[in-house]
Short mmCIF file of C-alpha atoms and ligand atoms in Angstrom, two decimals:
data_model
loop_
_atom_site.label_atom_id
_atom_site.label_comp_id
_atom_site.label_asym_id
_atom_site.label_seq_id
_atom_site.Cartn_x
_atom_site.Cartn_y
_atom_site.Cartn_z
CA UNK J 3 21.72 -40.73 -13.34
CA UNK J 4 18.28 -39.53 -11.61
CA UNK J 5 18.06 -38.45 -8.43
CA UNK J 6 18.15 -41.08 -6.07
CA UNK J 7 21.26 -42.56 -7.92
CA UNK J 8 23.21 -39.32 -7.53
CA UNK J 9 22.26 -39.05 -4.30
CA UNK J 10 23.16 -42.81 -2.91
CA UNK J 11 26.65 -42.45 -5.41
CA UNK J 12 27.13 -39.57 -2.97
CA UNK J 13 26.62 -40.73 -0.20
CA UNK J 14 29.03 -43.86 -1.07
CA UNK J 15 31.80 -41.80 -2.30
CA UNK J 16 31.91 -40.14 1.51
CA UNK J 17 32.53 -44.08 3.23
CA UNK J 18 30.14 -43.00 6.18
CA UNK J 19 28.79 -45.66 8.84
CA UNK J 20 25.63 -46.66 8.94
CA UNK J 21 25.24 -44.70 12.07
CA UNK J 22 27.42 -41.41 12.07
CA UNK J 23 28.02 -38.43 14.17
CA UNK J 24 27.27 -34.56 12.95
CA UNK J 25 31.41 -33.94 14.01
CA UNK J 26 32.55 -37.13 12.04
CA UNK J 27 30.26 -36.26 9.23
CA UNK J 28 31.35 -32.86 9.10
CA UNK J 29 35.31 -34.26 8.89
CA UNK J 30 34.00 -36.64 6.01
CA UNK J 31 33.42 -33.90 4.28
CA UNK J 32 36.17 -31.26 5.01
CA UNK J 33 38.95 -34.58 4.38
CA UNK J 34 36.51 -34.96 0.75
CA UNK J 35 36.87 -31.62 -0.21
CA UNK J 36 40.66 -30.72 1.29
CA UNK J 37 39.20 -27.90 3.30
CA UNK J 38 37.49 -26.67 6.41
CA UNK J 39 33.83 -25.98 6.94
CA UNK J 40 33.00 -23.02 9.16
CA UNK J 41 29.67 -23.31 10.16
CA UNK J 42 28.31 -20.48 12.12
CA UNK J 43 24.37 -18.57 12.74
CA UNK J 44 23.74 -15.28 11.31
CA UNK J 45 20.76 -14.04 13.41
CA UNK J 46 18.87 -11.68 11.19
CA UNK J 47 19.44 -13.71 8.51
CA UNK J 48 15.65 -15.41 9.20
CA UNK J 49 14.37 -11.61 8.63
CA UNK J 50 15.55 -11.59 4.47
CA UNK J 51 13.07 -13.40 2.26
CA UNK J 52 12.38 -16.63 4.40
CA UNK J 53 15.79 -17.71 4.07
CA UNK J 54 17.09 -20.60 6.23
CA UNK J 55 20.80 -20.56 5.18
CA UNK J 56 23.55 -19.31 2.81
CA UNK J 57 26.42 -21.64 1.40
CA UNK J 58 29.81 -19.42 0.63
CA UNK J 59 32.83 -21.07 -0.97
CA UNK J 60 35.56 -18.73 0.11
CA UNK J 61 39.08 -19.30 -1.04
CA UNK J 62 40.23 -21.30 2.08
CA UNK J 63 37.15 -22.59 3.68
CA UNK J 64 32.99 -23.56 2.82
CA UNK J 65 31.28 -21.07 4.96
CA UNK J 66 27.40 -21.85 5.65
CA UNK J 67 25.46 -19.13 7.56
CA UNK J 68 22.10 -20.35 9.00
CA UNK J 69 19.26 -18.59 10.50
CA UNK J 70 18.26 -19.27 14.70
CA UNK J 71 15.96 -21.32 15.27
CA UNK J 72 14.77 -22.93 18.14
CA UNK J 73 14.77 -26.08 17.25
CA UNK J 74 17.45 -28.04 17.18
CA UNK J 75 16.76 -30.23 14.56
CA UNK J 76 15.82 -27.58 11.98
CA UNK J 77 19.39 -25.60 12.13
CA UNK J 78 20.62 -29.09 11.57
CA UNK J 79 18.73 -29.90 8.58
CA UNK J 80 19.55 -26.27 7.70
CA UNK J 81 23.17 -27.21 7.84
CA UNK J 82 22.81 -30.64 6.31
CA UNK J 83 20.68 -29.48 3.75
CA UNK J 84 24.18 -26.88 2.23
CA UNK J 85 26.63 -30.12 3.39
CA UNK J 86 24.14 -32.02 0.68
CA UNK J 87 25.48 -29.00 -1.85
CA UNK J 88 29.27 -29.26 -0.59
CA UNK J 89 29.04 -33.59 -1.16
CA UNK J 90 26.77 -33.05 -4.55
CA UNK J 91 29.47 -30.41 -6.03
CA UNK J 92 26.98 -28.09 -6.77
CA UNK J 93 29.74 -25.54 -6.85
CA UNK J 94 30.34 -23.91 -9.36
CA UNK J 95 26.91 -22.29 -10.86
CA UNK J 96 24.97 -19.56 -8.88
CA UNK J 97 21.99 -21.37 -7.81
CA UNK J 98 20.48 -18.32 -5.80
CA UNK J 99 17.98 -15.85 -7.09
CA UNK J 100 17.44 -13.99 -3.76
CA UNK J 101 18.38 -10.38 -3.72
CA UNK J 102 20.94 -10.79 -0.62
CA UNK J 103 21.85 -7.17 -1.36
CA UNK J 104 19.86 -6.53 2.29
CA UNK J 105 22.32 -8.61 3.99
CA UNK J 106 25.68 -6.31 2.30
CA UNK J 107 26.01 -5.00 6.41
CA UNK J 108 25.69 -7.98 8.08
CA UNK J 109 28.48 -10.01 5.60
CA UNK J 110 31.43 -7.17 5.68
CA UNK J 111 33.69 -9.93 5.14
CA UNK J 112 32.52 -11.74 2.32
CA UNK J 113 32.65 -10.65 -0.83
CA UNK J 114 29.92 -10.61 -3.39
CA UNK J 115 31.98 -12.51 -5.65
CA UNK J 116 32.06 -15.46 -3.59
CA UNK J 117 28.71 -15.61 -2.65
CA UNK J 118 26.96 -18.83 -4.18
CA UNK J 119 23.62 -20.36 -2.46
CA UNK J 120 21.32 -19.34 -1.01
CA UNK J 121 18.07 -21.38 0.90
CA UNK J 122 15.13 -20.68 1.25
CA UNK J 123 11.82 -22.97 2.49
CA UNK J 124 10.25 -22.06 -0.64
CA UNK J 125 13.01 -23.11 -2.67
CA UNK J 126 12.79 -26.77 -3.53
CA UNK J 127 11.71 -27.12 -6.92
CA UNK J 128 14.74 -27.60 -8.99
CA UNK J 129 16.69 -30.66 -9.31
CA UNK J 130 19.41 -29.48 -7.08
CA UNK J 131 17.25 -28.60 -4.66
CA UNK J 132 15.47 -32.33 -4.30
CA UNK J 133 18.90 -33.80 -4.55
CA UNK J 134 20.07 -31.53 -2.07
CA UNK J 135 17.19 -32.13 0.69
CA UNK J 136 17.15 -35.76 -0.10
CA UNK J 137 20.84 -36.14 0.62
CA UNK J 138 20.35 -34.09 3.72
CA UNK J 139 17.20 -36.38 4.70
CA UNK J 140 19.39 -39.43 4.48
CA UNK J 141 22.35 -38.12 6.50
CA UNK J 142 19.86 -36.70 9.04
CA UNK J 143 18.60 -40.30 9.20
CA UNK J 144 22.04 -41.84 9.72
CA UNK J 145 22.73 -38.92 12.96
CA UNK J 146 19.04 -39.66 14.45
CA UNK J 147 19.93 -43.07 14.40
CA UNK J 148 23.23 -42.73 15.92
CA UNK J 149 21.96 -40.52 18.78
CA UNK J 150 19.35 -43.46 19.10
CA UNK J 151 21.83 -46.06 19.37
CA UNK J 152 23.54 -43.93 21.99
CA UNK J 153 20.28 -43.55 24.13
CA UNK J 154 19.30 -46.81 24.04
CA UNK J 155 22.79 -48.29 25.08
CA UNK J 156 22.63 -45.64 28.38
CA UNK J 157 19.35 -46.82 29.02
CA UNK J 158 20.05 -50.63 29.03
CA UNK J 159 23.38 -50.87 30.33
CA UNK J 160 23.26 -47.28 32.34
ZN1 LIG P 1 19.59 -25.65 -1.52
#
């Protein structure tokens, strides 16, 4: 399969609307996979090598750290960006070749062993990563378009 085919077999496989929410996508997901996704900010984590988020598979739960940002539609393509990993199954091989050693304080609970992705901006060469941001493009789509839909229906009828 190339890319695009992975990527709409993916998206498929998760039964999603046309028009979906970030909450109901994010249940999608954890129903898919059998577990929970905590999704929290790490601060400094914007200071380390450019990097925009980390994807953890802990025993119990997907953990994805992202860095702050302002803008609210970056830290959501952040996060969309490591659901596209979760939904691909690019589990199981260590796609990250950032040093996170730096970061050994700031993740006290998590250990190395577990760690597994890592993003970065500068990142999105390899095929995972295209998949990955493509998949995250599309479902970013889908939101937008729901939060449209919403707007439009408060304007008209409002
Ligand atoms: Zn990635």
């Amino acid at each position: 399969m190339n890319i695009d085919q992975t990527v709409a077999a993916a998206i498929a496989a998760l039964n999603l609307g046309e028009h979906i929410s970030f909450d109901a996508l994010t249940q999608a997901i954890e129903h898919q996979r059998g577990r929970r996704i905590q999704v929290s900010e790490l601060k400094e984590l914007g200071e380390y090598d450019g990097l925009c988020a980390l994807l953890f598979y802990a025993q119990d739960r997907d953990l994805i750290l992202h860095a702050h940002s302002d803008s609210q539609l970056h830290t959501q393509q952040f996060i969309l960006h490591e659901f596209a990993h979760i939904i691909l199954g690019h589990c199981d091989d260590d796609g990250t070749s950032h040093d996170l050693s730096a970061l050994d304080g700031l993740l006290p609970d998590i250990p190395a062993s577990v760690r597994s992705r890592a993003l970065a901006r500068s990142d999105l060469t390899s095929e995972q990563e295209i998949a990955a941001e493509s998949l995250a493009d599309i479902l970013a789509a889908r939101i937008r378009g729901s939060a449209f839909a919403d707007t439009s229906y408060t304007e008209i009828f409002g």
